[in-house]
Each structure stands twice: as C-alpha cells, then as structure tokens.
XYZ file of N, CA and C in Angstrom:
477
model
N -54.059 -121.707 61.912
C -52.903 -121.338 61.102
C -51.645 -121.552 61.927
N -50.713 -122.222 61.348
C -49.430 -122.434 61.997
C -48.660 -121.117 62.014
N -47.536 -121.112 62.712
C -46.684 -119.924 62.736
C -46.333 -119.536 61.305
N -46.665 -118.319 60.931
C -46.358 -117.876 59.561
C -45.624 -116.559 59.618
N -44.578 -116.485 58.849
C -43.752 -115.292 58.811
C -43.751 -114.770 57.383
N -44.097 -113.501 57.229
C -44.036 -112.871 55.915
C -42.586 -112.479 55.689
N -42.058 -112.844 54.526
C -40.669 -112.499 54.234
C -40.537 -111.917 52.841
N -39.506 -111.101 52.699
C -39.194 -110.507 51.404
C -38.682 -111.617 50.499
N -39.246 -111.729 49.306
C -38.842 -112.784 48.377
C -37.674 -112.310 47.534
N -36.716 -113.193 47.329
C -35.580 -112.878 46.478
C -36.032 -112.805 45.024
N -35.423 -111.918 44.289
C -35.716 -111.791 42.860
C -34.748 -112.698 42.128
N -35.206 -113.941 41.851
C -34.347 -114.896 41.159
C -35.217 -115.928 40.437
N -34.579 -116.811 39.714
C -35.318 -117.803 38.939
C -35.970 -118.870 39.813
N -35.432 -119.126 41.003
C -36.056 -120.071 41.927
C -37.419 -119.542 42.369
N -37.493 -118.246 42.689
C -38.770 -117.639 43.053
C -39.723 -117.674 41.859
N -39.198 -117.427 40.681
C -40.020 -117.482 39.468
C -40.659 -118.866 39.323
N -39.924 -119.916 39.609
C -40.471 -121.280 39.540
C -41.594 -121.466 40.561
N -41.413 -120.920 41.768
C -42.447 -121.048 42.806
C -43.714 -120.288 42.416
N -43.567 -119.178 41.678
C -44.728 -118.400 41.248
C -45.595 -119.186 40.270
N -45.042 -120.166 39.600
C -45.805 -120.923 38.605
C -46.927 -121.739 39.233
N -46.893 -121.943 40.544
C -47.971 -122.675 41.231
C -49.218 -121.821 41.429
N -49.075 -120.508 41.308
C -50.198 -119.603 41.532
C -50.918 -119.334 40.220
N -52.222 -119.139 40.328
C -53.017 -118.775 39.160
C -53.760 -117.491 39.485
N -53.751 -116.559 38.549
C -54.491 -115.311 38.726
C -55.931 -115.544 38.294
N -56.859 -114.968 39.035
C -58.272 -115.057 38.690
C -58.759 -113.672 38.322
N -59.518 -113.555 37.260
C -60.027 -112.258 36.813
C -59.180 -111.732 35.683
N -59.812 -111.355 34.599
C -59.055 -110.957 33.417
C -58.399 -109.592 33.550
N -58.692 -108.850 34.629
C -58.056 -107.540 34.795
C -56.681 -107.657 35.437
N -56.300 -108.846 35.863
C -55.038 -109.026 36.571
C -53.866 -109.258 35.626
N -52.753 -108.654 35.938
C -51.477 -108.997 35.307
C -50.832 -110.042 36.195
N -49.977 -110.863 35.661
C -49.361 -111.884 36.508
C -48.142 -111.334 37.227
N -47.954 -111.805 38.433
C -46.769 -111.415 39.187
C -45.524 -111.993 38.535
N -45.671 -113.086 37.796
C -44.510 -113.666 37.128
C -43.899 -112.662 36.156
N -44.741 -111.931 35.426
C -44.211 -110.914 34.515
C -43.469 -109.841 35.292
N -44.047 -109.421 36.421
C -43.375 -108.435 37.269
C -42.031 -108.966 37.739
N -42.019 -110.210 38.184
C -40.780 -110.800 38.688
C -39.736 -110.895 37.579
N -40.135 -111.374 36.400
C -39.189 -111.484 35.292
C -38.590 -110.120 34.955
N -39.405 -109.083 35.006
C -38.922 -107.737 34.703
C -37.986 -107.201 35.779
N -38.044 -107.757 36.990
C -37.223 -107.278 38.103
C -36.007 -108.142 38.393
N -35.835 -109.253 37.659
C -34.691 -110.124 37.935
C -33.403 -109.424 37.520
N -32.590 -109.111 38.510
C -31.296 -108.481 38.274
C -30.267 -109.255 39.082
N -30.384 -109.129 40.386
C -29.452 -109.759 41.309
C -30.252 -110.537 42.332
N -29.696 -111.627 42.785
C -30.354 -112.456 43.783
C -30.596 -111.697 45.087
N -29.719 -110.746 45.416
C -29.838 -110.061 46.697
C -30.481 -108.680 46.584
N -31.025 -108.327 45.421
C -31.641 -107.014 45.284
C -32.948 -106.953 46.076
N -33.267 -105.783 46.570
C -34.510 -105.611 47.323
C -35.667 -105.754 46.356
N -36.604 -106.593 46.690
C -37.722 -106.814 45.783
C -39.014 -106.304 46.405
N -40.019 -106.015 45.574
C -41.327 -105.607 46.085
C -42.214 -106.807 46.389
N -41.662 -108.022 46.339
C -42.439 -109.236 46.504
C -42.264 -109.809 47.904
N -43.384 -110.223 48.499
C -43.388 -110.790 49.837
C -44.194 -112.080 49.809
N -43.863 -112.995 50.697
C -44.590 -114.251 50.712
C -44.511 -114.950 52.046
N -45.296 -116.010 52.146
C -45.297 -116.890 53.309
C -45.008 -118.300 52.799
N -44.075 -118.941 53.471
C -43.727 -120.324 53.145
C -44.351 -121.264 54.164
N -44.770 -122.421 53.696
C -45.162 -123.540 54.548
C -44.172 -124.636 54.195
N -43.196 -124.881 55.061
C -42.070 -125.746 54.705
C -41.273 -125.054 53.608
N -41.050 -125.740 52.497
C -40.350 -125.149 51.357
C -41.297 -124.606 50.304
N -42.603 -124.678 50.568
C -43.593 -124.254 49.582
C -44.067 -122.826 49.825
N -43.991 -122.002 48.800
C -44.544 -120.659 48.860
C -46.056 -120.794 48.754
N -46.793 -120.362 49.792
C -48.245 -120.563 49.807
C -49.036 -119.269 49.696
N -48.386 -118.121 49.908
C -49.055 -116.828 49.806
C -48.046 -115.817 49.287
N -48.532 -114.859 48.508
C -47.630 -113.861 47.937
C -48.368 -112.549 47.689
N -47.590 -111.474 47.604
C -48.130 -110.163 47.243
C -46.988 -109.292 46.748
N -47.361 -108.233 46.036
C -46.430 -107.175 45.655
C -46.783 -105.960 46.492
N -45.769 -105.259 46.966
C -45.968 -104.083 47.799
C -45.009 -103.000 47.322
N -45.567 -101.943 46.739
C -44.763 -100.865 46.171
C -44.990 -99.576 46.945
N -43.910 -98.845 47.230
C -44.052 -97.534 47.852
C -44.214 -96.490 46.750
N -45.205 -95.603 46.929
C -45.490 -94.541 45.973
C -45.118 -93.220 46.635
N -44.363 -92.399 45.929
C -43.932 -91.102 46.439
C -45.118 -90.144 46.533
N -45.093 -89.267 47.528
C -46.202 -88.349 47.773
C -46.522 -87.446 46.587
N -45.569 -87.186 45.704
C -45.873 -86.320 44.562
C -46.856 -86.976 43.601
N -47.057 -88.286 43.715
C -48.023 -88.999 42.870
C -49.279 -89.389 43.640
N -49.463 -88.805 44.816
C -50.581 -89.139 45.694
C -51.840 -88.382 45.286
N -52.883 -89.140 44.925
C -54.191 -88.570 44.605
C -55.242 -89.038 45.601
N -54.837 -89.670 46.680
C -55.785 -90.322 47.566
C -55.820 -89.787 48.993
N -54.714 -89.219 49.483
C -54.629 -88.891 50.896
C -54.350 -87.405 51.112
N -54.848 -86.893 52.247
C -54.683 -85.485 52.598
C -54.091 -85.408 53.990
N -52.945 -84.774 54.189
C -52.123 -84.158 53.147
C -51.442 -85.234 52.295
N -50.973 -84.829 51.110
C -50.286 -85.776 50.228
C -49.106 -86.385 50.968
N -48.899 -87.667 50.771
C -47.831 -88.365 51.485
C -47.440 -89.633 50.741
N -46.335 -90.222 51.172
C -45.945 -91.522 50.639
C -47.002 -92.533 51.074
N -47.257 -93.528 50.236
C -48.171 -94.596 50.601
C -47.749 -95.884 49.907
N -48.364 -96.987 50.286
C -48.072 -98.282 49.695
C -49.189 -98.690 48.749
N -48.815 -99.320 47.656
C -49.784 -99.958 46.768
C -49.599 -101.457 46.939
N -50.654 -102.131 47.365
C -50.623 -103.572 47.558
C -51.287 -104.212 46.339
N -50.510 -105.009 45.611
C -50.989 -105.648 44.381
C -50.972 -107.155 44.534
N -51.895 -107.775 43.893
C -51.866 -109.213 43.618
C -51.654 -110.092 44.835
N -52.362 -109.801 45.892
C -52.342 -110.673 47.057
C -53.022 -111.981 46.663
N -52.333 -113.092 46.887
C -52.895 -114.389 46.521
C -52.404 -115.460 47.479
N -53.343 -116.329 47.872
C -53.047 -117.479 48.724
C -53.478 -118.722 47.942
N -52.621 -119.744 47.928
C -52.979 -120.977 47.220
C -54.286 -121.551 47.774
N -55.115 -122.137 46.913
C -56.445 -122.602 47.342
C -56.456 -123.485 48.587
N -55.516 -124.407 48.726
C -55.509 -125.299 49.891
C -55.228 -124.566 51.204
N -54.757 -123.334 51.137
C -54.391 -122.573 52.331
C -55.309 -121.384 52.583
N -56.315 -121.205 51.729
C -57.237 -120.086 51.897
C -58.133 -120.310 53.107
N -58.568 -119.197 53.728
C -59.443 -119.267 54.886
C -58.731 -119.652 56.169
N -57.397 -119.617 56.166
C -56.617 -120.020 57.346
C -55.812 -118.870 57.934
N -56.086 -117.635 57.495
C -55.431 -116.466 58.080
C -54.183 -115.992 57.365
N -53.774 -116.650 56.294
C -52.554 -116.242 55.603
C -52.730 -114.908 54.875
N -53.884 -114.699 54.259
C -54.153 -113.414 53.603
C -54.136 -112.276 54.609
N -54.760 -112.499 55.775
C -54.767 -111.492 56.834
C -53.347 -111.206 57.305
N -52.530 -112.253 57.434
C -51.135 -112.064 57.866
C -50.387 -111.184 56.867
N -50.654 -111.375 55.573
C -50.003 -110.555 54.550
C -50.440 -109.094 54.673
N -51.740 -108.862 54.840
C -52.247 -107.495 54.971
C -51.715 -106.853 56.254
N -51.707 -107.599 57.349
C -51.172 -107.060 58.610
C -49.707 -106.668 58.454
N -48.948 -107.454 57.701
C -47.555 -107.108 57.434
C -47.478 -105.770 56.700
N -48.292 -105.587 55.674
C -48.299 -104.316 54.934
C -48.684 -103.159 55.860
N -49.658 -103.375 56.726
C -50.086 -102.335 57.672
C -48.976 -101.973 58.655
N -48.062 -102.905 58.929
C -47.011 -102.657 59.920
C -46.057 -101.543 59.494
N -46.055 -101.170 58.215
C -45.235 -100.051 57.754
C -45.831 -98.718 58.197
N -47.075 -98.745 58.682
C -47.792 -97.566 59.184
C -47.896 -96.448 58.146
N -48.057 -96.830 56.888
C -48.328 -95.906 55.798
C -49.710 -96.213 55.252
N -50.388 -95.219 54.676
C -51.651 -95.535 54.005
C -51.408 -96.591 52.926
N -52.430 -97.393 52.656
C -52.322 -98.449 51.649
C -53.474 -98.301 50.659
N -53.148 -98.444 49.378
C -54.156 -98.479 48.318
C -54.077 -99.848 47.662
N -55.232 -100.420 47.371
C -55.279 -101.673 46.626
C -56.423 -101.616 45.630
N -56.325 -102.401 44.601
C -57.399 -102.562 43.620
C -57.842 -104.012 43.699
N -58.948 -104.262 44.400
C -59.335 -105.648 44.673
C -59.777 -106.408 43.435
N -59.570 -107.706 43.496
C -60.067 -108.594 42.454
C -61.585 -108.688 42.540
N -62.150 -109.190 41.492
C -63.587 -109.442 41.479
C -63.915 -110.387 42.631
N -64.996 -110.123 43.332
C -65.488 -110.954 44.440
C -64.588 -110.965 45.671
N -63.688 -109.987 45.814
C -62.838 -109.983 47.011
C -63.118 -108.793 47.926
N -64.139 -107.977 47.600
C -64.411 -106.794 48.414
C -64.694 -107.133 49.879
N -65.376 -108.247 50.145
C -65.682 -108.642 51.524
C -64.421 -108.846 52.346
N -63.407 -109.484 51.756
C -62.134 -109.686 52.447
C -61.527 -108.348 52.818
N -61.473 -107.431 51.848
C -60.835 -106.139 52.093
C -61.600 -105.314 53.118
N -62.929 -105.406 53.121
C -63.716 -104.702 54.140
C -63.389 -105.245 55.535
N -63.249 -106.572 55.661
C -62.866 -107.169 56.957
C -61.500 -106.676 57.409
N -60.638 -106.352 56.453
C -59.288 -105.878 56.767
C -59.265 -104.374 57.057
N -60.426 -103.714 57.006
C -60.507 -102.294 57.343
C -60.328 -101.344 56.173
N -60.398 -101.844 54.943
C -60.262 -100.992 53.766
C -61.618 -100.387 53.404
N -61.559 -99.163 52.873
C -62.773 -98.450 52.464
C -62.609 -97.950 51.029
N -63.726 -97.638 50.410
C -63.685 -97.099 49.047
C -63.023 -95.728 49.073
N -62.111 -95.491 48.139
C -61.370 -94.227 48.083
C -62.219 -93.144 47.435
N -62.072 -91.926 47.923
C -62.627 -90.740 47.279
C -61.472 -90.072 46.553
N -61.616 -89.886 45.258
C -60.500 -89.401 44.469
C -61.008 -88.827 43.169
N -60.107 -88.292 42.393
C -60.401 -87.721 41.087
C -60.729 -88.854 40.118
N -61.971 -88.946 39.676
C -62.418 -90.050 38.832
C -61.633 -90.146 37.523
N -61.076 -89.028 37.043
C -60.292 -89.081 35.806
C -59.024 -89.906 35.987
N -58.580 -90.084 37.218
C -57.359 -90.839 37.487
C -57.656 -92.282 37.887
N -58.903 -92.686 37.811
C -59.331 -94.005 38.268
C -58.663 -95.143 37.501
N -58.541 -95.023 36.198
C -57.957 -96.064 35.341
C -58.678 -97.403 35.495
N -59.969 -97.363 35.852
C -60.749 -98.583 35.989
C -60.404 -99.411 37.211
N -59.705 -98.837 38.171
C -59.226 -99.595 39.330
C -60.267 -99.804 40.424
N -61.158 -98.837 40.674
C -62.056 -98.882 41.827
C -61.279 -99.153 43.109
N -60.308 -98.291 43.426
C -59.402 -98.577 44.550
C -60.082 -98.532 45.914
N -59.510 -99.324 46.806
C -59.851 -99.302 48.218
C -58.606 -98.848 48.958
N -58.809 -98.197 50.104
C -57.683 -97.698 50.873
C -57.815 -98.086 52.340
N -56.669 -98.152 52.994
C -56.589 -98.321 54.442
C -55.792 -97.149 54.978
N -56.289 -96.576 56.074
C -55.661 -95.394 56.651
C -55.152 -95.666 58.052
N -53.855 -95.430 58.288
C -53.382 -95.496 59.683
C -54.053 -94.383 60.479
N -54.076 -94.542 61.754
C -54.710 -93.529 62.602
C -54.136 -92.137 62.325
N -55.020 -91.141 62.193
C -54.603 -89.760 61.989
C -54.438 -89.343 60.541
N -54.628 -90.254 59.581
C -54.494 -89.913 58.161
C -55.886 -89.714 57.584
N -56.028 -88.696 56.780
C -57.298 -88.394 56.128
C -57.200 -88.710 54.649
N -58.326 -89.134 54.047
C -58.352 -89.287 52.594
C -58.855 -87.982 51.987
N -58.502 -87.746 50.722
C -58.929 -86.536 50.045
C -60.389 -86.675 49.608
N -61.102 -85.584 49.622
C -62.447 -85.505 49.059
C -62.331 -84.741 47.768
N -62.274 -85.430 46.655
C -62.171 -84.800 45.349
C -63.443 -85.043 44.573
N -64.083 -84.008 44.166
C -65.312 -84.142 43.382
C -65.195 -83.406 42.089
C-alpha cells in the first residue's frame, strides 16, 4: 500500500460525483450518497465522511458519527462513542490495507466504536479487534453490532 492519508471529505456535489463509483453490497445497506445529499449545505461544513484518495480518485470511504453518552446502550459506564458506517474500498484496491487504515483512523479518536458489519465481513472486523456487543436485544434493530473498546473501557452486560 502506498502512502495513504485518511481525510475528512467535503460535503459538496464534487464528492457526490466521486461517491457514484462505489456500489453498496447487501440489501440492508443504505447508500452513503443519500447521506451525503441530505448533508449538503456548505462546502466547508464539517462532515461525517472520510476517505482515502489515490491521486484524484477516491478509493475508500466511510461515515463516522459521534453518539452522545445519553444514547449509549453498549458501554459501561455510559459514554460518548463512534458509530462507523458504510466502510467501503473500491474492488481494485481491496486487500491492500486501505480498509485497515480507515479503521485505524477511527480508533485514533480513542473512543469506543460500534459498527454493523455487512454480510460476509465479520472476518475483517475480527482482525481489526472488534467483538460482538452485549446489549439489550430490544434495541438491536436487526443490526448485530460489533464493538471495539479502547483500553480500560468495559462493555455492558445486559440480559
């Protein structure tokens, strides 16, 4: 993998055009394009979208949202955490460390992370140190979430 830098993506129509190269797999996924269209306000607004460029081409992307501790059903004690959504690397760039670079970037915030993996991606998330969450099943919403815990953070045991 060449030098890759994860950067915050601008919320604008140029980014929307770059998103058209990505395809979502699995019918449970919403497209990031819809998220981006809903967030287009100003070119310089802080966005929840991050990506890696190879030259001028966006080759990897993800959404990263901070969740306030009052909505925390996963960690003990309750705290702010990140939700990592829709991590995707273009097929020609898969298996070259770009997905890991994106996850490592999310981990650098040193907050717990929750993700809902795509079908057939559990092996990737296990390699990244994510584990199955213990939580209130009524709040599952069909997600089957996985979590990553920074050192010293405990997950809740809800039965």
